[in-house]
Tab-separated table of C-alpha atoms in Angstrom:
chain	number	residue	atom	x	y	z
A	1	UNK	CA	21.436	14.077	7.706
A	2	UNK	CA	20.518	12.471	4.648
A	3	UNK	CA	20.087	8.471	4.727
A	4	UNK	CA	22.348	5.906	3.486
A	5	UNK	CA	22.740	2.327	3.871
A	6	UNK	CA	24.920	0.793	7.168
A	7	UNK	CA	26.268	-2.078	5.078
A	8	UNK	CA	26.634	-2.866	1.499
A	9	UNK	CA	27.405	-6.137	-0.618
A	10	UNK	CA	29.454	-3.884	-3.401
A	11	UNK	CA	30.960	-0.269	-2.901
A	12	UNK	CA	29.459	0.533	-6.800
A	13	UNK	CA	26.555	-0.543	-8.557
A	14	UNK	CA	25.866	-0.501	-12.431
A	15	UNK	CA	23.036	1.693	-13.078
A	16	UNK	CA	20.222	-0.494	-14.688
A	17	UNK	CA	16.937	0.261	-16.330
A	18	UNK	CA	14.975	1.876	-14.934
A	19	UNK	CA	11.304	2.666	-17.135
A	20	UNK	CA	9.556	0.038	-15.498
A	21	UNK	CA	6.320	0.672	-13.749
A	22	UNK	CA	6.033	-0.002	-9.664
A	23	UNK	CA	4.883	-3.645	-9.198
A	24	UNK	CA	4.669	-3.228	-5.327
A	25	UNK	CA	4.957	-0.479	-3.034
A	26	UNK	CA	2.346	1.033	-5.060
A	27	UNK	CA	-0.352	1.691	-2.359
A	28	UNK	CA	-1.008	3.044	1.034
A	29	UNK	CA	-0.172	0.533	3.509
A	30	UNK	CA	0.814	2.303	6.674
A	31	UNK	CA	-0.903	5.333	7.012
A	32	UNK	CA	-4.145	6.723	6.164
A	33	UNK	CA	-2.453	9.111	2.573
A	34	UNK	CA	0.329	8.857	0.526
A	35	UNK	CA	2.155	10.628	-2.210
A	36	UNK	CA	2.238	8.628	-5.245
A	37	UNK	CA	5.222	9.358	-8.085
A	38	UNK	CA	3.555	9.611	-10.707
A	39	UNK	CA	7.008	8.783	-12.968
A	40	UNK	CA	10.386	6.998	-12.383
A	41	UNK	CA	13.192	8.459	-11.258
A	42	UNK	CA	16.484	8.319	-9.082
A	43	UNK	CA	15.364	9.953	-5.861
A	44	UNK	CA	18.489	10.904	-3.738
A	45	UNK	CA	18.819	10.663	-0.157
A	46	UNK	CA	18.950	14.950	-0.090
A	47	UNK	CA	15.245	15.323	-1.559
A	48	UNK	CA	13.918	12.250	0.528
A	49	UNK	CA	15.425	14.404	3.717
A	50	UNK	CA	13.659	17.988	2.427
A	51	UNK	CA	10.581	16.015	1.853
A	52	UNK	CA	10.470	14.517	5.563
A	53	UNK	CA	11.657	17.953	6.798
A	54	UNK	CA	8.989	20.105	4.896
A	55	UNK	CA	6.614	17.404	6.188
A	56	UNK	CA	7.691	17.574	10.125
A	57	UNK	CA	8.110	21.342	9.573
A	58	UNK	CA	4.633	21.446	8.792
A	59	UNK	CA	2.956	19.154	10.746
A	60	UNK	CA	4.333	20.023	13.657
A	61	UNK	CA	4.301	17.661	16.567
A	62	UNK	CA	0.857	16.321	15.131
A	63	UNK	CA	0.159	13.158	12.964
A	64	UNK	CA	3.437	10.657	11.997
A	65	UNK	CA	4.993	10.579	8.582
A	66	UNK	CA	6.084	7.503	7.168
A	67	UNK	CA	9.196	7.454	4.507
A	68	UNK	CA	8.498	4.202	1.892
A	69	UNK	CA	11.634	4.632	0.026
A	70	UNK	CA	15.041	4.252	0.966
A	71	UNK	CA	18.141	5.261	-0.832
A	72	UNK	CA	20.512	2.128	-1.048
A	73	UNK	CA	21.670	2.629	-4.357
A	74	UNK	CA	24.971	4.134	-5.204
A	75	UNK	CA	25.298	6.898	-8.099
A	76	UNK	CA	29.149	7.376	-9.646
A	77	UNK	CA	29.741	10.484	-10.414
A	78	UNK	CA	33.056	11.440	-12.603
A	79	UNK	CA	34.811	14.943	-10.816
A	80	UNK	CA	34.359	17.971	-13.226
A	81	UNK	CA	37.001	18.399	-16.695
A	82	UNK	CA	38.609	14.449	-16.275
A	83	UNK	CA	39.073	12.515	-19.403
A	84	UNK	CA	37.166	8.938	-19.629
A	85	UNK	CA	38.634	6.228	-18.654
A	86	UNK	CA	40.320	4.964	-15.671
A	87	UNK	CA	37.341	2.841	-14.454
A	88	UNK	CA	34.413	3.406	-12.179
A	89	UNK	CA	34.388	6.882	-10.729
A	90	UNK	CA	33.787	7.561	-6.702
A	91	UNK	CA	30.029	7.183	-5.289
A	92	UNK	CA	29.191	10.928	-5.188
A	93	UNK	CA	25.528	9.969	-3.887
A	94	UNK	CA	23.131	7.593	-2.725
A	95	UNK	CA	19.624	7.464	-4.391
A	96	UNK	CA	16.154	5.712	-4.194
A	97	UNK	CA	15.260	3.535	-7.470
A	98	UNK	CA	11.134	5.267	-7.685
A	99	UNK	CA	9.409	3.688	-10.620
A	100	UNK	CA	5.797	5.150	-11.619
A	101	UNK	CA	3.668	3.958	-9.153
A	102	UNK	CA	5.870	4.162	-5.994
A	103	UNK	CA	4.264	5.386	-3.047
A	104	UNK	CA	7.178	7.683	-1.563
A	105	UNK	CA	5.775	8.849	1.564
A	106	UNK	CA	2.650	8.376	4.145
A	107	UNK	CA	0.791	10.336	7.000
A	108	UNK	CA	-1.608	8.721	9.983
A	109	UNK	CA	-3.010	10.307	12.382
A	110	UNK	CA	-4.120	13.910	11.245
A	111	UNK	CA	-7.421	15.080	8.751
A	112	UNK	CA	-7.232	14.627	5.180
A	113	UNK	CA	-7.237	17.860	4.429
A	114	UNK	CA	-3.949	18.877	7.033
A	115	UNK	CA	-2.385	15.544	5.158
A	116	UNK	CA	-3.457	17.144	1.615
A	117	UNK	CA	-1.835	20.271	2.513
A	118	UNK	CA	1.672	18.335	3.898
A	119	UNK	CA	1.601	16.465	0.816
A	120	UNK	CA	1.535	19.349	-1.349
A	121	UNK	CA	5.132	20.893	1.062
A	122	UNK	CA	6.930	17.481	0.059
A	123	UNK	CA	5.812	16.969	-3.391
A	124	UNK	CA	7.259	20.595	-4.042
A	125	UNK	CA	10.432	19.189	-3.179
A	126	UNK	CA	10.309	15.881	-5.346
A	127	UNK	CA	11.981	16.326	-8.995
A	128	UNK	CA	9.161	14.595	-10.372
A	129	UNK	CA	5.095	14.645	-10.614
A	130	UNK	CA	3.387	13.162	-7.642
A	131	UNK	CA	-0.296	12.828	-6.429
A	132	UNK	CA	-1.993	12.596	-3.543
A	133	UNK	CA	-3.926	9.514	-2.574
A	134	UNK	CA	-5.745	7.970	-0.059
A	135	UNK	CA	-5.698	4.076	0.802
A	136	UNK	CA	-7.354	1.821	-1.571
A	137	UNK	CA	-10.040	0.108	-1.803
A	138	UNK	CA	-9.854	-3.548	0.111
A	139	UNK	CA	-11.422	-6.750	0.210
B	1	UNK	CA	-25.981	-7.638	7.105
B	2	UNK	CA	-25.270	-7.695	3.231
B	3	UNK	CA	-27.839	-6.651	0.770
B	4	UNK	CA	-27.680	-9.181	-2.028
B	5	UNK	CA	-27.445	-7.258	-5.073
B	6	UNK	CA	-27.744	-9.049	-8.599
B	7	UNK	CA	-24.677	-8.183	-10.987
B	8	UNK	CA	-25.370	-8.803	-14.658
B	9	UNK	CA	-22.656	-10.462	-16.570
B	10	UNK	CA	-21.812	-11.679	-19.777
B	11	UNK	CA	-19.458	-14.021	-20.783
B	12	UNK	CA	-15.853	-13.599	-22.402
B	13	UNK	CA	-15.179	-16.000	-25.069
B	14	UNK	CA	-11.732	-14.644	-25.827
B	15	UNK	CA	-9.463	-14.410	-22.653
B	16	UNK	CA	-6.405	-12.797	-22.284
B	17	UNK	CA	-4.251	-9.389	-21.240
B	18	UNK	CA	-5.266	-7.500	-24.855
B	19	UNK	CA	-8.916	-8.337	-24.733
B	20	UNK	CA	-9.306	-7.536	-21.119
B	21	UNK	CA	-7.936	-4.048	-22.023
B	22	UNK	CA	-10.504	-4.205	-24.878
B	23	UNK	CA	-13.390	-4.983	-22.453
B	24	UNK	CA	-12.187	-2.089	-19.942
B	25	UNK	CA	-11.791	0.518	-22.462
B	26	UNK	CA	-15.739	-0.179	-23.309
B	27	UNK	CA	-16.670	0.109	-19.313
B	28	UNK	CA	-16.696	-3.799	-18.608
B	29	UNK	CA	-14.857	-5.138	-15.581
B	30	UNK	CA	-13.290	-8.310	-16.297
B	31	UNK	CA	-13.922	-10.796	-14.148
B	32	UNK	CA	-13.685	-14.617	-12.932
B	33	UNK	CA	-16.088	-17.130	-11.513
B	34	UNK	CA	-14.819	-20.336	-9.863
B	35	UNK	CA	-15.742	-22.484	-6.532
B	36	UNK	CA	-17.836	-25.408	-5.780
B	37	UNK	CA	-15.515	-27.692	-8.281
B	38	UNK	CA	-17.536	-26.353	-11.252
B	39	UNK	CA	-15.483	-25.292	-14.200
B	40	UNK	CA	-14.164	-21.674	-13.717
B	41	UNK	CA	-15.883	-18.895	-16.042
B	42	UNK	CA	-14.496	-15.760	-17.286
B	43	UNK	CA	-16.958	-13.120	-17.879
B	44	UNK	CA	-16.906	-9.096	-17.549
B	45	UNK	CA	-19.467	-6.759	-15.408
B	46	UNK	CA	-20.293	-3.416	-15.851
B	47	UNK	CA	-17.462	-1.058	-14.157
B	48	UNK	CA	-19.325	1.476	-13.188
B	49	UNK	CA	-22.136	-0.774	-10.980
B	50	UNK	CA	-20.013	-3.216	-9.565
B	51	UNK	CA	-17.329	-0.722	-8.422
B	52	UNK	CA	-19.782	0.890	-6.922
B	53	UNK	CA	-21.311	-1.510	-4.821
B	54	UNK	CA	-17.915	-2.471	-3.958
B	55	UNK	CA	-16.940	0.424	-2.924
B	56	UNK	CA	-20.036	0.685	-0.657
B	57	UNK	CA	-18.879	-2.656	1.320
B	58	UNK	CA	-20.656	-4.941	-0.525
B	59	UNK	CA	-19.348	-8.479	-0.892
B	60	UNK	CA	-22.280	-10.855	-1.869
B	61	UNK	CA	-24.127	-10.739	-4.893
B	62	UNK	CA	-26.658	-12.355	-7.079
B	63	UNK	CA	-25.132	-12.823	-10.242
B	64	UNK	CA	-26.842	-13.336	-14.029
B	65	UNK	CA	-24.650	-14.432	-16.687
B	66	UNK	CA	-26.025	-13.552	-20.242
B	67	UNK	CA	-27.158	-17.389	-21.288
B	68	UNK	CA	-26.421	-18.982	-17.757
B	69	UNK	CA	-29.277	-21.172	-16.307
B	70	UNK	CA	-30.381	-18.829	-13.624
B	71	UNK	CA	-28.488	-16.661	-10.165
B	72	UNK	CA	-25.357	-17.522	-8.791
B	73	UNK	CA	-24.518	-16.015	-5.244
B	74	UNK	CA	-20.752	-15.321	-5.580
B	75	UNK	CA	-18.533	-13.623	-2.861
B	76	UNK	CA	-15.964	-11.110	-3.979
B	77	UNK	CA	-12.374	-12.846	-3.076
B	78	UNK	CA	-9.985	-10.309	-4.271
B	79	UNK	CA	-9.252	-7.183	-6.574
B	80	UNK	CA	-6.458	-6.685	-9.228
B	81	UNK	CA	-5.018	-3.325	-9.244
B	82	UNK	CA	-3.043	-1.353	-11.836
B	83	UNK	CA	0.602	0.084	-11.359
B	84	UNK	CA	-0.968	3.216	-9.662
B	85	UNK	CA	-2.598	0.667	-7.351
B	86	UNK	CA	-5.916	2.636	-7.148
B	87	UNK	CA	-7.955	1.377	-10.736
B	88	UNK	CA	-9.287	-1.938	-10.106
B	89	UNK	CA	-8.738	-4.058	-13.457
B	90	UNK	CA	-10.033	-7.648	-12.237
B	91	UNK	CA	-12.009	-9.105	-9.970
B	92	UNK	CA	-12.045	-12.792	-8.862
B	93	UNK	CA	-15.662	-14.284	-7.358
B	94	UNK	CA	-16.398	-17.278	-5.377
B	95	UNK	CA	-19.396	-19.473	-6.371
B	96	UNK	CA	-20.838	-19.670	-2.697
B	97	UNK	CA	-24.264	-20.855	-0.672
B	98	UNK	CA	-26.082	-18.211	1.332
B	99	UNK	CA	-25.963	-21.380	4.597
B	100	UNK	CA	-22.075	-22.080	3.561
B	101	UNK	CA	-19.457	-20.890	6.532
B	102	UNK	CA	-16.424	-19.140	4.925
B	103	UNK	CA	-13.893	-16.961	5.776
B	104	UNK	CA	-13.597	-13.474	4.733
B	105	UNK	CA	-12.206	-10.442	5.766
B	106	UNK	CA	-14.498	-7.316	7.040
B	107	UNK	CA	-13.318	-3.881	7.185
B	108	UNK	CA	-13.228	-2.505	10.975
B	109	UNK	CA	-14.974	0.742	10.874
B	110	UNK	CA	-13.924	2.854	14.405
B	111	UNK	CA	-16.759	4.459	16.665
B	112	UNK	CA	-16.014	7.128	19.302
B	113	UNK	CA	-13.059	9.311	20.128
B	114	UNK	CA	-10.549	8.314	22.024
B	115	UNK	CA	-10.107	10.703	25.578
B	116	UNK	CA	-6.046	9.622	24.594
B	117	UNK	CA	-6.091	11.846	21.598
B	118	UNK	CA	-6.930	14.767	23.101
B	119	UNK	CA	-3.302	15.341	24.298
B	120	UNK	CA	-1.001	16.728	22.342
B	121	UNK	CA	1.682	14.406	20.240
B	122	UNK	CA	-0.623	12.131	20.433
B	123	UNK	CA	-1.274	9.496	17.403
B	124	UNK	CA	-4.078	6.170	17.029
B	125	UNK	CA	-2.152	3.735	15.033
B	126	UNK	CA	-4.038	0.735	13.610
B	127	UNK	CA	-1.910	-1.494	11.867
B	128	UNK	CA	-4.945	-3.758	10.544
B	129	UNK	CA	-7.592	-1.848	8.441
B	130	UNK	CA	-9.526	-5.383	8.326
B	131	UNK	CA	-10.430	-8.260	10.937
B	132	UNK	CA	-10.405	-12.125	9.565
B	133	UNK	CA	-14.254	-13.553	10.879
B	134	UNK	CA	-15.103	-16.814	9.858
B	135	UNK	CA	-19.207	-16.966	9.358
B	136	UNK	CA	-21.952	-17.868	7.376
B	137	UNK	CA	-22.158	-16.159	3.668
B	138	UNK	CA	-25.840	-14.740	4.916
B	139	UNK	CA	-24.271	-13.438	8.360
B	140	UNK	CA	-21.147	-11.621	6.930
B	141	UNK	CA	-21.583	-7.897	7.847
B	142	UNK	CA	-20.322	-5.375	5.829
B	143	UNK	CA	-18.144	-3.772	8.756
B	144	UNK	CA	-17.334	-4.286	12.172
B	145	UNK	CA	-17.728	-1.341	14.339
B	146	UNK	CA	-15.283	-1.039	16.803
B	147	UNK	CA	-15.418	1.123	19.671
B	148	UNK	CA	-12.028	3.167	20.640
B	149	UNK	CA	-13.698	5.318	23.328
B	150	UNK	CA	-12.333	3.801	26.258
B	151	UNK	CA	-8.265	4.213	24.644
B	152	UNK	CA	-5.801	6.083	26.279
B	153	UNK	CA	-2.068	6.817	25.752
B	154	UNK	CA	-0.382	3.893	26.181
B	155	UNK	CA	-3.443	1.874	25.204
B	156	UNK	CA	-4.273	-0.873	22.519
B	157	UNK	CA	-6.777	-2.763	21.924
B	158	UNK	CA	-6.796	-6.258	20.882
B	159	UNK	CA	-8.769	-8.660	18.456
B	160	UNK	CA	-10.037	-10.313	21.574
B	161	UNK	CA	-11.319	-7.146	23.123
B	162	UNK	CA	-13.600	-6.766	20.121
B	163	UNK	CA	-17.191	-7.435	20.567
B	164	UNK	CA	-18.488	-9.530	17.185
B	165	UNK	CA	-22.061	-9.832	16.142
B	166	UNK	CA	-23.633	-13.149	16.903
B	167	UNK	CA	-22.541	-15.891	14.497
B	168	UNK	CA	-19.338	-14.722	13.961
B	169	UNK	CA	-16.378	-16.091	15.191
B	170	UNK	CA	-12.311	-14.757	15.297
B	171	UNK	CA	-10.724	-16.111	12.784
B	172	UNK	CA	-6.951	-14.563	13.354
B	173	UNK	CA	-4.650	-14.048	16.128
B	174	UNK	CA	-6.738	-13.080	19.544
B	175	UNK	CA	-3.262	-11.229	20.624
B	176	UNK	CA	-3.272	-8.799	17.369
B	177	UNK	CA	-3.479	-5.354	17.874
B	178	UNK	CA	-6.095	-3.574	16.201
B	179	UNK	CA	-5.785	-0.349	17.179
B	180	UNK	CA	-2.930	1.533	20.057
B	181	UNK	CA	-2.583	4.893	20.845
B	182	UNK	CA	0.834	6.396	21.280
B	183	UNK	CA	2.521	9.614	21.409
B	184	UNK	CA	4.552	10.508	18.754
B	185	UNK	CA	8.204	10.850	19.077
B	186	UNK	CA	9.753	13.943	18.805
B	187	UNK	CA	12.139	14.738	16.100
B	188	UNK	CA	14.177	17.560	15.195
B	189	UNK	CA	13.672	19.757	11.688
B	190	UNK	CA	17.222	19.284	10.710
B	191	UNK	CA	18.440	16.204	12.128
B	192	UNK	CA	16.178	13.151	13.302
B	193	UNK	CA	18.535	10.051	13.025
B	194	UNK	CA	18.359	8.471	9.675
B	195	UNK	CA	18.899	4.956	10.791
B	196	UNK	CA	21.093	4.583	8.286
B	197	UNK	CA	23.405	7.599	8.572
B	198	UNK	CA	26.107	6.923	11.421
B	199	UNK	CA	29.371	7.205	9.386
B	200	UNK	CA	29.466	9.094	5.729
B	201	UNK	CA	30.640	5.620	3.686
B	202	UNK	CA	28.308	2.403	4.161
B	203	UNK	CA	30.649	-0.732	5.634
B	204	UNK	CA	31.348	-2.945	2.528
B	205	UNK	CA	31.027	-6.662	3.513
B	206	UNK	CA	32.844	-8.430	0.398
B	207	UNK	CA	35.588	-6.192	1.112
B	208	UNK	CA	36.153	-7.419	4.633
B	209	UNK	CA	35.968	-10.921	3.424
B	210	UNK	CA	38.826	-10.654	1.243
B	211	UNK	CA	41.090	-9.068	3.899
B	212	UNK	CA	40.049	-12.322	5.756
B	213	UNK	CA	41.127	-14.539	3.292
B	214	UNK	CA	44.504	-12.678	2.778
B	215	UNK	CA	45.293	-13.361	6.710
């Protein structure tokens, strides 16, 4: 079931700019890999959920995944053939703000190259470029 | 033990976001010296070297600025990262003596395998990737080995447990975990529960406010 948030300040949000590039959440930080988007976009709650499942599906019981995005922004969405107007239209979905940069999800606990290989099931599922990456380096 | 290294620098006289990007797009690092309530000095390194040796663990280094009156020893204090989070576009160094005690952070490197990952659904977490040691700039190791062989499920092992070289002393919380092994918990393809996804609308909280008010 895809995620949403349990409680909200606002039912509707305005939908703000969104070029920017990621100023945090921008590196590994749980796990030992990530998958890095390598551009911004609105990632909704149905992709983050085919991502984790292409993940688990392939991973098996081995390794844990960790999700770094969550979707707790609401998208309006006008129904099909209505005329303008009439104020805001009804949330149709719920959607993760990923700027370039944002490190979407993360694997511990299996080989680099079983983590390559999981990465490469999710990122087919993303709408935008992503790479894999390990953690960085620390001081 | 560190290997003292000497970095050759040379000094920036223009400072600022547009001629950093000038000094990185001809291989430089940019870089800052400061410590010992002398007069901090921005200078650049060559990329290519320095990342390399910091890469390799390296954290103490002889340095020779173009001009300067002879080696510094700094210690690397922290890295600047770009939006990707992986190209390192600053560093910052710390004017320090080889007898001085300071406190850094070492990467913990782990030795042996764990008899708890042999079963199945089983996962190592380690939450810390580096231990705080306080210790003198000569003694500072480049990692800490720490041994995981004795782990099983259920297991963790704490900062206390770890056994530090001689001369080196804890310098965080003895009760932090540093490494536990768990199993992992079993979810289903379609359906593990999104925290978040009870009911199919979120609970607004202005809304119920309002209704409040109009009671």
């Amino acid at each position: 079931m895809p995620r949403m948030p349990k409680r909200v300040k606002y039912r509707k949000e305005m939908r703000r700019v969104r070029d920017r590039k990621a100023t945090k959440a921008n590196y590994v930080a749980f796990g030992e890999f990530g998958l890095q988007a390598l551009s911004g976009c609105w990632l909704t709650a149905r992709q983050i959920e085919a991502g984790r499942i292409a993940a688990q599906h392939y991973l098996k019981r081995q390794g844990r995944v960790y999700i770094r995005v969550f979707p707790d922004k609401p998208i309006s969405k006008k129904p099909l053939e209505t005329r303008m107007g009439t104020g805001k239209a009804e949330v149709d979905y719920w959607a993760a703000r990923v700027r370039p940069g944002t490190m979407l999800f993360e694997i511990a606990g299996v080989p680099e190259d079983v983590a390559r290989q999981t990465m490469v099931r999710v990122a087919m599922k993303m709408p935008i470029r992503c790479r894999f990456v390990g953690r960085r380096l620390e001081v | 033990m560190q290997t003292s290294h000497t970095l050759k620098a040379r000094k920036r006289e223009r400072i600022g976001s547009r001629y950093a990007a000038r000094e990185r797009a001809a291989g430089r690092l940019p870089a800052v010296i400061y410590g010992h309530g002398v007069d901090p000095l921005h200078i650049s390194l060559d990329a290519k070297e320095a990342l390399r040796y910091f890469h390799d663990g390296e954290r103490v280094f002889a340095l020779a600025v173009d001009g300067g009156k002879g080696d510094e020893t700094v210690l690397l204090k922290e890295l600047q990262f770009d939006y990707l989070g992986t190209n390192v576009v600053h560093a910052d160094l710390m004017r320090v003596d080889l007898n001085e005690e300071i406190e850094a952070s070492v990467h913990i490197n782990f030795v042996g395998e764990a008899p708890g990952l042999k079963s199945a659904g089983a996962i190592m977490t380690h939450p810390y990737t580096a231990l705080t040691i306080k210790c003198t700039v000569a003694a500072l190791p480049d990692h800490i080995d720490v041994d995981v062989s004795k782990l099983n499920v259920g297991d963790s092992l704490h900062a206390r447990d770890i056994t530090l070289p001689a001369g080196i002393v804890l310098a965080m919380d003895e009760d932090t975990v540093i490494a536990a092994i768990s199993m992992v918990k079993e979810a289903s393809e379609t359906g593990e529960a999104a925290e978040g996804a009870v009911s199919s609308e979120p609970e607004v909280i202005t809304e119920k406010k309002q209704e409040d008010k109009g009671q």
